[in-house]
Amino acid sequence: SEMCIRDRYNGDTDGNGAIDILDLLKIQKNIIGSSNLSDEYLKAADVNSDGKVDILDLLKVQKHILGQGTIN
């Protein structure tokens, strides 16, 4: 299903309303190039809002899932 801009959550790269291991895997695959996120999903993957999706975003999502940090 397609997300509307107002429904986009940082870290939620599949649009299911939660940040979970599937989002972590989607970000990882985007970083290594085996799968590409697009549009709103790519924006959602840039959790630290620095304009790129990289290991820092991956680590932030991982910490969120483990309860060691939060994503705004």
mmCIF file with all atom_site columns, N, CA and C in Angstrom:
data_model
loop_
_atom_site.group_PDB
_atom_site.id
_atom_site.type_symbol
_atom_site.label_atom_id
_atom_site.label_alt_id
_atom_site.label_comp_id
_atom_site.label_asym_id
_atom_site.label_entity_id
_atom_site.label_seq_id
_atom_site.pdbx_PDB_ins_code
_atom_site.Cartn_x
_atom_site.Cartn_y
_atom_site.Cartn_z
_atom_site.occupancy
_atom_site.B_iso_or_equiv
_atom_site.pdbx_formal_charge
_atom_site.auth_seq_id
_atom_site.auth_comp_id
_atom_site.auth_asym_id
_atom_site.auth_atom_id
_atom_site.pdbx_PDB_model_num
ATOM 1   N N  . SER A 1 1  ? 0.841  -1.189 0.000  1.00 0.00 ? 1  SER A N  1
ATOM 2   C CA . SER A 1 1  ? 0.000  0.000  0.000  1.00 0.00 ? 1  SER A CA 1
ATOM 3   C C  . SER A 1 1  ? 0.878  1.241  0.000  1.00 0.00 ? 1  SER A C  1
ATOM 4   N N  . GLU A 1 2  ? 0.415  2.284  -0.636 1.00 0.00 ? 2  GLU A N  1
ATOM 5   C CA . GLU A 1 2  ? 1.155  3.523  -0.728 1.00 0.00 ? 2  GLU A CA 1
ATOM 6   C C  . GLU A 1 2  ? 0.891  4.391  0.498  1.00 0.00 ? 2  GLU A C  1
ATOM 7   N N  . MET A 1 3  ? 1.936  5.028  0.980  1.00 0.00 ? 3  MET A N  1
ATOM 8   C CA . MET A 1 3  ? 1.800  5.921  2.122  1.00 0.00 ? 3  MET A CA 1
ATOM 9   C C  . MET A 1 3  ? 1.573  7.346  1.637  1.00 0.00 ? 3  MET A C  1
ATOM 10  N N  . CYS A 1 4  ? 0.800  8.082  2.364  1.00 0.00 ? 4  CYS A N  1
ATOM 11  C CA . CYS A 1 4  ? 0.681  9.512  2.142  1.00 0.00 ? 4  CYS A CA 1
ATOM 12  C C  . CYS A 1 4  ? 1.801  10.186 2.925  1.00 0.00 ? 4  CYS A C  1
ATOM 13  N N  . ILE A 1 5  ? 2.188  11.373 2.508  1.00 0.00 ? 5  ILE A N  1
ATOM 14  C CA . ILE A 1 5  ? 3.265  12.076 3.205  1.00 0.00 ? 5  ILE A CA 1
ATOM 15  C C  . ILE A 1 5  ? 2.927  12.250 4.679  1.00 0.00 ? 5  ILE A C  1
ATOM 16  N N  . ARG A 1 6  ? 1.692  12.580 4.986  1.00 0.00 ? 6  ARG A N  1
ATOM 17  C CA . ARG A 1 6  ? 1.327  12.812 6.383  1.00 0.00 ? 6  ARG A CA 1
ATOM 18  C C  . ARG A 1 6  ? 1.364  11.529 7.211  1.00 0.00 ? 6  ARG A C  1
ATOM 19  N N  . ASP A 1 7  ? 1.348  10.373 6.557  1.00 0.00 ? 7  ASP A N  1
ATOM 20  C CA . ASP A 1 7  ? 1.358  9.098  7.261  1.00 0.00 ? 7  ASP A CA 1
ATOM 21  C C  . ASP A 1 7  ? 2.754  8.507  7.402  1.00 0.00 ? 7  ASP A C  1
ATOM 22  N N  . ARG A 1 8  ? 3.764  9.192  6.880  1.00 0.00 ? 8  ARG A N  1
ATOM 23  C CA . ARG A 1 8  ? 5.126  8.657  6.893  1.00 0.00 ? 8  ARG A CA 1
ATOM 24  C C  . ARG A 1 8  ? 5.736  8.785  8.282  1.00 0.00 ? 8  ARG A C  1
ATOM 25  N N  . TYR A 1 9  ? 6.327  7.705  8.744  1.00 0.00 ? 9  TYR A N  1
ATOM 26  C CA . TYR A 1 9  ? 7.033  7.701  10.014 1.00 0.00 ? 9  TYR A CA 1
ATOM 27  C C  . TYR A 1 9  ? 8.503  7.428  9.754  1.00 0.00 ? 9  TYR A C  1
ATOM 28  N N  . ASN A 1 10 ? 9.384  8.226  10.365 1.00 0.00 ? 10 ASN A N  1
ATOM 29  C CA . ASN A 1 10 ? 10.810 7.951  10.232 1.00 0.00 ? 10 ASN A CA 1
ATOM 30  C C  . ASN A 1 10 ? 11.096 6.542  10.723 1.00 0.00 ? 10 ASN A C  1
ATOM 31  N N  . GLY A 1 11 ? 11.804 5.779  9.898  1.00 0.00 ? 11 GLY A N  1
ATOM 32  C CA . GLY A 1 11 ? 12.157 4.414  10.249 1.00 0.00 ? 11 GLY A CA 1
ATOM 33  C C  . GLY A 1 11 ? 11.194 3.366  9.737  1.00 0.00 ? 11 GLY A C  1
ATOM 34  N N  . ASP A 1 12 ? 9.979  3.760  9.405  1.00 0.00 ? 12 ASP A N  1
ATOM 35  C CA . ASP A 1 12 ? 8.974  2.810  8.917  1.00 0.00 ? 12 ASP A CA 1
ATOM 36  C C  . ASP A 1 12 ? 9.076  2.738  7.395  1.00 0.00 ? 12 ASP A C  1
ATOM 37  N N  . THR A 1 13 ? 9.933  1.840  6.907  1.00 0.00 ? 13 THR A N  1
ATOM 38  C CA . THR A 1 13 ? 10.243 1.787  5.479  1.00 0.00 ? 13 THR A CA 1
ATOM 39  C C  . THR A 1 13 ? 9.309  0.892  4.680  1.00 0.00 ? 13 THR A C  1
ATOM 40  N N  . ASP A 1 14 ? 8.342  0.282  5.333  1.00 0.00 ? 14 ASP A N  1
ATOM 41  C CA . ASP A 1 14 ? 7.380  -0.529 4.584  1.00 0.00 ? 14 ASP A CA 1
ATOM 42  C C  . ASP A 1 14 ? 5.940  -0.046 4.773  1.00 0.00 ? 14 ASP A C  1
ATOM 43  N N  . GLY A 1 15 ? 5.757  1.032  5.543  1.00 0.00 ? 15 GLY A N  1
ATOM 44  C CA . GLY A 1 15 ? 4.454  1.661  5.658  1.00 0.00 ? 15 GLY A CA 1
ATOM 45  C C  . GLY A 1 15 ? 3.444  0.929  6.515  1.00 0.00 ? 15 GLY A C  1
ATOM 46  N N  . ASN A 1 16 ? 3.901  0.017  7.378  1.00 0.00 ? 16 ASN A N  1
ATOM 47  C CA . ASN A 1 16 ? 2.949  -0.744 8.198  1.00 0.00 ? 16 ASN A CA 1
ATOM 48  C C  . ASN A 1 16 ? 2.640  -0.070 9.537  1.00 0.00 ? 16 ASN A C  1
ATOM 49  N N  . GLY A 1 17 ? 3.212  1.121  9.772  1.00 0.00 ? 17 GLY A N  1
ATOM 50  C CA . GLY A 1 17 ? 2.913  1.861  10.990 1.00 0.00 ? 17 GLY A CA 1
ATOM 51  C C  . GLY A 1 17 ? 3.783  1.495  12.178 1.00 0.00 ? 17 GLY A C  1
ATOM 52  N N  . ALA A 1 18 ? 4.732  0.581  11.984 1.00 0.00 ? 18 ALA A N  1
ATOM 53  C CA . ALA A 1 18 ? 5.630  0.169  13.070 1.00 0.00 ? 18 ALA A CA 1
ATOM 54  C C  . ALA A 1 18 ? 7.066  0.147  12.562 1.00 0.00 ? 18 ALA A C  1
ATOM 55  N N  . ILE A 1 19 ? 8.000  0.321  13.477 1.00 0.00 ? 19 ILE A N  1
ATOM 56  C CA . ILE A 1 19 ? 9.418  0.196  13.147 1.00 0.00 ? 19 ILE A CA 1
ATOM 57  C C  . ILE A 1 19 ? 9.869  -1.144 13.693 1.00 0.00 ? 19 ILE A C  1
ATOM 58  N N  . ASP A 1 20 ? 10.236 -2.045 12.786 1.00 0.00 ? 20 ASP A N  1
ATOM 59  C CA . ASP A 1 20 ? 10.581 -3.405 13.201 1.00 0.00 ? 20 ASP A CA 1
ATOM 60  C C  . ASP A 1 20 ? 11.734 -3.964 12.368 1.00 0.00 ? 20 ASP A C  1
ATOM 61  N N  . ILE A 1 21 ? 12.016 -5.243 12.549 1.00 0.00 ? 21 ILE A N  1
ATOM 62  C CA . ILE A 1 21 ? 13.145 -5.885 11.893 1.00 0.00 ? 21 ILE A CA 1
ATOM 63  C C  . ILE A 1 21 ? 13.023 -5.828 10.369 1.00 0.00 ? 21 ILE A C  1
ATOM 64  N N  . LEU A 1 22 ? 11.810 -5.814 9.844  1.00 0.00 ? 22 LEU A N  1
ATOM 65  C CA . LEU A 1 22 ? 11.636 -5.719 8.394  1.00 0.00 ? 22 LEU A CA 1
ATOM 66  C C  . LEU A 1 22 ? 12.134 -4.374 7.874  1.00 0.00 ? 22 LEU A C  1
ATOM 67  N N  . ASP A 1 23 ? 11.916 -3.326 8.638  1.00 0.00 ? 23 ASP A N  1
ATOM 68  C CA . ASP A 1 23 ? 12.428 -2.009 8.257  1.00 0.00 ? 23 ASP A CA 1
ATOM 69  C C  . ASP A 1 23 ? 13.951 -1.999 8.296  1.00 0.00 ? 23 ASP A C  1
ATOM 70  N N  . LEU A 1 24 ? 14.515 -2.605 9.322  1.00 0.00 ? 24 LEU A N  1
ATOM 71  C CA . LEU A 1 24 ? 15.969 -2.704 9.440  1.00 0.00 ? 24 LEU A CA 1
ATOM 72  C C  . LEU A 1 24 ? 16.553 -3.420 8.227  1.00 0.00 ? 24 LEU A C  1
ATOM 73  N N  . LEU A 1 25 ? 15.940 -4.515 7.826  1.00 0.00 ? 25 LEU A N  1
ATOM 74  C CA . LEU A 1 25 ? 16.417 -5.276 6.673  1.00 0.00 ? 25 LEU A CA 1
ATOM 75  C C  . LEU A 1 25 ? 16.279 -4.484 5.382  1.00 0.00 ? 25 LEU A C  1
ATOM 76  N N  . LYS A 1 26 ? 15.206 -3.722 5.227  1.00 0.00 ? 26 LYS A N  1
ATOM 77  C CA . LYS A 1 26 ? 15.022 -2.911 4.026  1.00 0.00 ? 26 LYS A CA 1
ATOM 78  C C  . LYS A 1 26 ? 16.104 -1.834 3.928  1.00 0.00 ? 26 LYS A C  1
ATOM 79  N N  . ILE A 1 27 ? 16.441 -1.222 5.051  1.00 0.00 ? 27 ILE A N  1
ATOM 80  C CA . ILE A 1 27 ? 17.499 -0.214 5.057  1.00 0.00 ? 27 ILE A CA 1
ATOM 81  C C  . ILE A 1 27 ? 18.838 -0.859 4.732  1.00 0.00 ? 27 ILE A C  1
ATOM 82  N N  . GLN A 1 28 ? 19.110 -2.025 5.322  1.00 0.00 ? 28 GLN A N  1
ATOM 83  C CA . GLN A 1 28 ? 20.361 -2.733 5.066  1.00 0.00 ? 28 GLN A CA 1
ATOM 84  C C  . GLN A 1 28 ? 20.484 -3.086 3.575  1.00 0.00 ? 28 GLN A C  1
ATOM 85  N N  . LYS A 1 29 ? 19.422 -3.605 2.985  1.00 0.00 ? 29 LYS A N  1
ATOM 86  C CA . LYS A 1 29 ? 19.446 -3.972 1.569  1.00 0.00 ? 29 LYS A CA 1
ATOM 87  C C  . LYS A 1 29 ? 19.640 -2.743 0.682  1.00 0.00 ? 29 LYS A C  1
ATOM 88  N N  . ASN A 1 30 ? 19.053 -1.609 1.085  1.00 0.00 ? 30 ASN A N  1
ATOM 89  C CA . ASN A 1 30 ? 19.232 -0.379 0.327  1.00 0.00 ? 30 ASN A CA 1
ATOM 90  C C  . ASN A 1 30 ? 20.702 0.061  0.379  1.00 0.00 ? 30 ASN A C  1
ATOM 91  N N  . ILE A 1 31 ? 21.322 -0.043 1.541  1.00 0.00 ? 31 ILE A N  1
ATOM 92  C CA . ILE A 1 31 ? 22.712 0.377  1.704  1.00 0.00 ? 31 ILE A CA 1
ATOM 93  C C  . ILE A 1 31 ? 23.650 -0.482 0.855  1.00 0.00 ? 31 ILE A C  1
ATOM 94  N N  . ILE A 1 32 ? 23.444 -1.802 0.862  1.00 0.00 ? 32 ILE A N  1
ATOM 95  C CA . ILE A 1 32 ? 24.354 -2.685 0.111  1.00 0.00 ? 32 ILE A CA 1
ATOM 96  C C  . ILE A 1 32 ? 23.987 -2.774 -1.368 1.00 0.00 ? 32 ILE A C  1
ATOM 97  N N  . GLY A 1 33 ? 22.831 -2.215 -1.740 1.00 0.00 ? 33 GLY A N  1
ATOM 98  C CA . GLY A 1 33 ? 22.453 -2.136 -3.141 1.00 0.00 ? 33 GLY A CA 1
ATOM 99  C C  . GLY A 1 33 ? 21.702 -3.330 -3.691 1.00 0.00 ? 33 GLY A C  1
ATOM 100 N N  . SER A 1 34 ? 21.300 -4.253 -2.831 1.00 0.00 ? 34 SER A N  1
ATOM 101 C CA . SER A 1 34 ? 20.567 -5.417 -3.329 1.00 0.00 ? 34 SER A CA 1
ATOM 102 C C  . SER A 1 34 ? 19.087 -5.123 -3.536 1.00 0.00 ? 34 SER A C  1
ATOM 103 N N  . SER A 1 35 ? 18.623 -4.016 -2.993 1.00 0.00 ? 35 SER A N  1
ATOM 104 C CA . SER A 1 35 ? 17.237 -3.576 -3.169 1.00 0.00 ? 35 SER A CA 1
ATOM 105 C C  . SER A 1 35 ? 17.217 -2.069 -2.945 1.00 0.00 ? 35 SER A C  1
ATOM 106 N N  . ASN A 1 36 ? 16.386 -1.363 -3.674 1.00 0.00 ? 36 ASN A N  1
ATOM 107 C CA . ASN A 1 36 ? 16.354 0.089  -3.550 1.00 0.00 ? 36 ASN A CA 1
ATOM 108 C C  . ASN A 1 36 ? 15.006 0.571  -3.036 1.00 0.00 ? 36 ASN A C  1
ATOM 109 N N  . LEU A 1 37 ? 15.065 1.405  -2.014 1.00 0.00 ? 37 LEU A N  1
ATOM 110 C CA . LEU A 1 37 ? 13.873 2.081  -1.521 1.00 0.00 ? 37 LEU A CA 1
ATOM 111 C C  . LEU A 1 37 ? 13.601 3.280  -2.416 1.00 0.00 ? 37 LEU A C  1
ATOM 112 N N  . SER A 1 38 ? 12.357 3.674  -2.530 1.00 0.00 ? 38 SER A N  1
ATOM 113 C CA . SER A 1 38 ? 12.042 4.826  -3.361 1.00 0.00 ? 38 SER A CA 1
ATOM 114 C C  . SER A 1 38 ? 11.047 5.746  -2.660 1.00 0.00 ? 38 SER A C  1
ATOM 115 N N  . ASP A 1 39 ? 11.024 6.962  -3.124 1.00 0.00 ? 39 ASP A N  1
ATOM 116 C CA . ASP A 1 39 ? 10.056 7.966  -2.717 1.00 0.00 ? 39 ASP A CA 1
ATOM 117 C C  . ASP A 1 39 ? 9.952  8.116  -1.195 1.00 0.00 ? 39 ASP A C  1
ATOM 118 N N  . GLU A 1 40 ? 8.747  7.974  -0.670 1.00 0.00 ? 40 GLU A N  1
ATOM 119 C CA . GLU A 1 40 ? 8.513  8.182  0.756  1.00 0.00 ? 40 GLU A CA 1
ATOM 120 C C  . GLU A 1 40 ? 9.232  7.154  1.621  1.00 0.00 ? 40 GLU A C  1
ATOM 121 N N  . TYR A 1 41 ? 9.414  5.957  1.100  1.00 0.00 ? 41 TYR A N  1
ATOM 122 C CA . TYR A 1 41 ? 10.104 4.921  1.873  1.00 0.00 ? 41 TYR A CA 1
ATOM 123 C C  . TYR A 1 41 ? 11.584 5.265  2.042  1.00 0.00 ? 41 TYR A C  1
ATOM 124 N N  . LEU A 1 42 ? 12.165 5.865  1.009  1.00 0.00 ? 42 LEU A N  1
ATOM 125 C CA . LEU A 1 42 ? 13.559 6.298  1.105  1.00 0.00 ? 42 LEU A CA 1
ATOM 126 C C  . LEU A 1 42 ? 13.683 7.433  2.111  1.00 0.00 ? 42 LEU A C  1
ATOM 127 N N  . LYS A 1 43 ? 12.729 8.357  2.092  1.00 0.00 ? 43 LYS A N  1
ATOM 128 C CA . LYS A 1 43 ? 12.730 9.453  3.068  1.00 0.00 ? 43 LYS A CA 1
ATOM 129 C C  . LYS A 1 43 ? 12.561 8.907  4.486  1.00 0.00 ? 43 LYS A C  1
ATOM 130 N N  . ALA A 1 44 ? 11.724 7.901  4.645  1.00 0.00 ? 44 ALA A N  1
ATOM 131 C CA . ALA A 1 44 ? 11.511 7.302  5.965  1.00 0.00 ? 44 ALA A CA 1
ATOM 132 C C  . ALA A 1 44 ? 12.766 6.597  6.461  1.00 0.00 ? 44 ALA A C  1
ATOM 133 N N  . ALA A 1 45 ? 13.581 6.079  5.544  1.00 0.00 ? 45 ALA A N  1
ATOM 134 C CA . ALA A 1 45 ? 14.807 5.379  5.923  1.00 0.00 ? 45 ALA A CA 1
ATOM 135 C C  . ALA A 1 45 ? 15.890 6.330  6.410  1.00 0.00 ? 45 ALA A C  1
ATOM 136 N N  . ASP A 1 46 ? 15.809 7.598  6.020  1.00 0.00 ? 46 ASP A N  1
ATOM 137 C CA . ASP A 1 46 ? 16.787 8.608  6.449  1.00 0.00 ? 46 ASP A CA 1
ATOM 138 C C  . ASP A 1 46 ? 16.373 9.142  7.816  1.00 0.00 ? 46 ASP A C  1
ATOM 139 N N  . VAL A 1 47 ? 16.516 8.303  8.841  1.00 0.00 ? 47 VAL A N  1
ATOM 140 C CA . VAL A 1 47 ? 15.972 8.626  10.161 1.00 0.00 ? 47 VAL A CA 1
ATOM 141 C C  . VAL A 1 47 ? 16.691 9.780  10.851 1.00 0.00 ? 47 VAL A C  1
ATOM 142 N N  . ASN A 1 48 ? 17.947 10.031 10.504 1.00 0.00 ? 48 ASN A N  1
ATOM 143 C CA . ASN A 1 48 ? 18.638 11.157 11.127 1.00 0.00 ? 48 ASN A CA 1
ATOM 144 C C  . ASN A 1 48 ? 18.581 12.417 10.262 1.00 0.00 ? 48 ASN A C  1
ATOM 145 N N  . SER A 1 49 ? 17.837 12.349 9.163  1.00 0.00 ? 49 SER A N  1
ATOM 146 C CA . SER A 1 49 ? 17.549 13.499 8.291  1.00 0.00 ? 49 SER A CA 1
ATOM 147 C C  . SER A 1 49 ? 18.804 14.228 7.815  1.00 0.00 ? 49 SER A C  1
ATOM 148 N N  . ASP A 1 50 ? 19.822 13.457 7.433  1.00 0.00 ? 50 ASP A N  1
ATOM 149 C CA . ASP A 1 50 ? 21.043 14.080 6.910  1.00 0.00 ? 50 ASP A CA 1
ATOM 150 C C  . ASP A 1 50 ? 21.112 14.021 5.384  1.00 0.00 ? 50 ASP A C  1
ATOM 151 N N  . GLY A 1 51 ? 20.031 13.568 4.746  1.00 0.00 ? 51 GLY A N  1
ATOM 152 C CA . GLY A 1 51 ? 19.969 13.567 3.297  1.00 0.00 ? 51 GLY A CA 1
ATOM 153 C C  . GLY A 1 51 ? 20.484 12.308 2.627  1.00 0.00 ? 51 GLY A C  1
ATOM 154 N N  . LYS A 1 52 ? 20.889 11.324 3.413  1.00 0.00 ? 52 LYS A N  1
ATOM 155 C CA . LYS A 1 52 ? 21.350 10.059 2.847  1.00 0.00 ? 52 LYS A CA 1
ATOM 156 C C  . LYS A 1 52 ? 20.963 8.913  3.768  1.00 0.00 ? 52 LYS A C  1
ATOM 157 N N  . VAL A 1 53 ? 20.868 7.731  3.191  1.00 0.00 ? 53 VAL A N  1
ATOM 158 C CA . VAL A 1 53 ? 20.564 6.528  3.967  1.00 0.00 ? 53 VAL A CA 1
ATOM 159 C C  . VAL A 1 53 ? 21.862 5.746  4.090  1.00 0.00 ? 53 VAL A C  1
ATOM 160 N N  . ASP A 1 54 ? 22.336 5.611  5.333  1.00 0.00 ? 54 ASP A N  1
ATOM 161 C CA . ASP A 1 54 ? 23.620 4.958  5.556  1.00 0.00 ? 54 ASP A CA 1
ATOM 162 C C  . ASP A 1 54 ? 23.617 4.195  6.874  1.00 0.00 ? 54 ASP A C  1
ATOM 163 N N  . ILE A 1 55 ? 24.791 3.762  7.280  1.00 0.00 ? 55 ILE A N  1
ATOM 164 C CA . ILE A 1 55 ? 24.938 2.936  8.481  1.00 0.00 ? 55 ILE A CA 1
ATOM 165 C C  . ILE A 1 55 ? 24.431 3.658  9.727  1.00 0.00 ? 55 ILE A C  1
ATOM 166 N N  . LEU A 1 56 ? 24.517 4.981  9.760  1.00 0.00 ? 56 LEU A N  1
ATOM 167 C CA . LEU A 1 56 ? 24.021 5.720  10.924 1.00 0.00 ? 56 LEU A CA 1
ATOM 168 C C  . LEU A 1 56 ? 22.512 5.566  11.077 1.00 0.00 ? 56 LEU A C  1
ATOM 169 N N  . ASP A 1 57 ? 21.803 5.555  9.947  1.00 0.00 ? 57 ASP A N  1
ATOM 170 C CA . ASP A 1 57 ? 20.354 5.334  9.991  1.00 0.00 ? 57 ASP A CA 1
ATOM 171 C C  . ASP A 1 57 ? 20.053 3.899  10.422 1.00 0.00 ? 57 ASP A C  1
ATOM 172 N N  . LEU A 1 58 ? 20.817 2.960  9.883  1.00 0.00 ? 58 LEU A N  1
ATOM 173 C CA . LEU A 1 58 ? 20.645 1.554  10.241 1.00 0.00 ? 58 LEU A CA 1
ATOM 174 C C  . LEU A 1 58 ? 20.830 1.348  11.745 1.00 0.00 ? 58 LEU A C  1
ATOM 175 N N  . LEU A 1 59 ? 21.871 1.941  12.299 1.00 0.00 ? 59 LEU A N  1
ATOM 176 C CA . LEU A 1 59 ? 22.142 1.802  13.732 1.00 0.00 ? 59 LEU A CA 1
ATOM 177 C C  . LEU A 1 59 ? 21.054 2.452  14.580 1.00 0.00 ? 59 LEU A C  1
ATOM 178 N N  . LYS A 1 60 ? 20.528 3.576  14.114 1.00 0.00 ? 60 LYS A N  1
ATOM 179 C CA . LYS A 1 60 ? 19.463 4.252  14.865 1.00 0.00 ? 60 LYS A CA 1
ATOM 180 C C  . LYS A 1 60 ? 18.195 3.395  14.912 1.00 0.00 ? 60 LYS A C  1
ATOM 181 N N  . VAL A 1 61 ? 17.860 2.754  13.788 1.00 0.00 ? 61 VAL A N  1
ATOM 182 C CA . VAL A 1 61 ? 16.698 1.863  13.752 1.00 0.00 ? 61 VAL A CA 1
ATOM 183 C C  . VAL A 1 61 ? 16.951 0.645  14.639 1.00 0.00 ? 61 VAL A C  1
ATOM 184 N N  . GLN A 1 62 ? 18.155 0.104  14.585 1.00 0.00 ? 62 GLN A N  1
ATOM 185 C CA . GLN A 1 62 ? 18.499 -1.054 15.416 1.00 0.00 ? 62 GLN A CA 1
ATOM 186 C C  . GLN A 1 62 ? 18.353 -0.710 16.900 1.00 0.00 ? 62 GLN A C  1
ATOM 187 N N  . LYS A 1 63 ? 18.875 0.429  17.309 1.00 0.00 ? 63 LYS A N  1
ATOM 188 C CA . LYS A 1 63 ? 18.761 0.846  18.714 1.00 0.00 ? 63 LYS A CA 1
ATOM 189 C C  . LYS A 1 63 ? 17.306 1.046  19.116 1.00 0.00 ? 63 LYS A C  1
ATOM 190 N N  . HIS A 1 64 ? 16.498 1.578  18.200 1.00 0.00 ? 64 HIS A N  1
ATOM 191 C CA . HIS A 1 64 ? 15.071 1.767  18.475 1.00 0.00 ? 64 HIS A CA 1
ATOM 192 C C  . HIS A 1 64 ? 14.400 0.420  18.713 1.00 0.00 ? 64 HIS A C  1
ATOM 193 N N  . ILE A 1 65 ? 14.678 -0.541 17.852 1.00 0.00 ? 65 ILE A N  1
ATOM 194 C CA . ILE A 1 65 ? 14.078 -1.867 17.986 1.00 0.00 ? 65 ILE A CA 1
ATOM 195 C C  . ILE A 1 65 ? 14.489 -2.526 19.297 1.00 0.00 ? 65 ILE A C  1
ATOM 196 N N  . LEU A 1 66 ? 15.739 -2.335 19.695 1.00 0.00 ? 66 LEU A N  1
ATOM 197 C CA . LEU A 1 66 ? 16.259 -2.933 20.928 1.00 0.00 ? 66 LEU A CA 1
ATOM 198 C C  . LEU A 1 66 ? 15.873 -2.148 22.181 1.00 0.00 ? 66 LEU A C  1
ATOM 199 N N  . GLY A 1 67 ? 15.170 -1.036 21.996 1.00 0.00 ? 67 GLY A N  1
ATOM 200 C CA . GLY A 1 67 ? 14.751 -0.225 23.143 1.00 0.00 ? 67 GLY A CA 1
ATOM 201 C C  . GLY A 1 67 ? 15.855 0.618  23.730 1.00 0.00 ? 67 GLY A C  1
ATOM 202 N N  . GLN A 1 68 ? 16.918 0.844  22.941 1.00 0.00 ? 68 GLN A N  1
ATOM 203 C CA . GLN A 1 68 ? 18.063 1.616  23.416 1.00 0.00 ? 68 GLN A CA 1
ATOM 204 C C  . GLN A 1 68 ? 18.061 3.046  22.893 1.00 0.00 ? 68 GLN A C  1
ATOM 205 N N  . GLY A 1 69 ? 17.017 3.408  22.176 1.00 0.00 ? 69 GLY A N  1
ATOM 206 C CA . GLY A 1 69 ? 16.896 4.761  21.631 1.00 0.00 ? 69 GLY A CA 1
ATOM 207 C C  . GLY A 1 69 ? 15.523 4.930  21.008 1.00 0.00 ? 69 GLY A C  1
ATOM 208 N N  . THR A 1 70 ? 15.214 6.152  20.635 1.00 0.00 ? 70 THR A N  1
ATOM 209 C CA . THR A 1 70 ? 13.928 6.417  20.000 1.00 0.00 ? 70 THR A CA 1
ATOM 210 C C  . THR A 1 70 ? 14.146 7.176  18.704 1.00 0.00 ? 70 THR A C  1
ATOM 211 N N  . ILE A 1 71 ? 13.172 7.063  17.819 1.00 0.00 ? 71 ILE A N  1
ATOM 212 C CA . ILE A 1 71 ? 13.199 7.775  16.549 1.00 0.00 ? 71 ILE A CA 1
ATOM 213 C C  . ILE A 1 71 ? 12.028 8.747  16.559 1.00 0.00 ? 71 ILE A C  1
ATOM 214 N N  . ASN A 1 72 ? 12.335 10.003 16.253 1.00 0.00 ? 72 ASN A N  1
ATOM 215 C CA . ASN A 1 72 ? 11.296 11.044 16.247 1.00 0.00 ? 72 ASN A CA 1
ATOM 216 C C  . ASN A 1 72 ? 10.709 11.198 14.865 1.00 0.00 ? 72 ASN A C  1
#
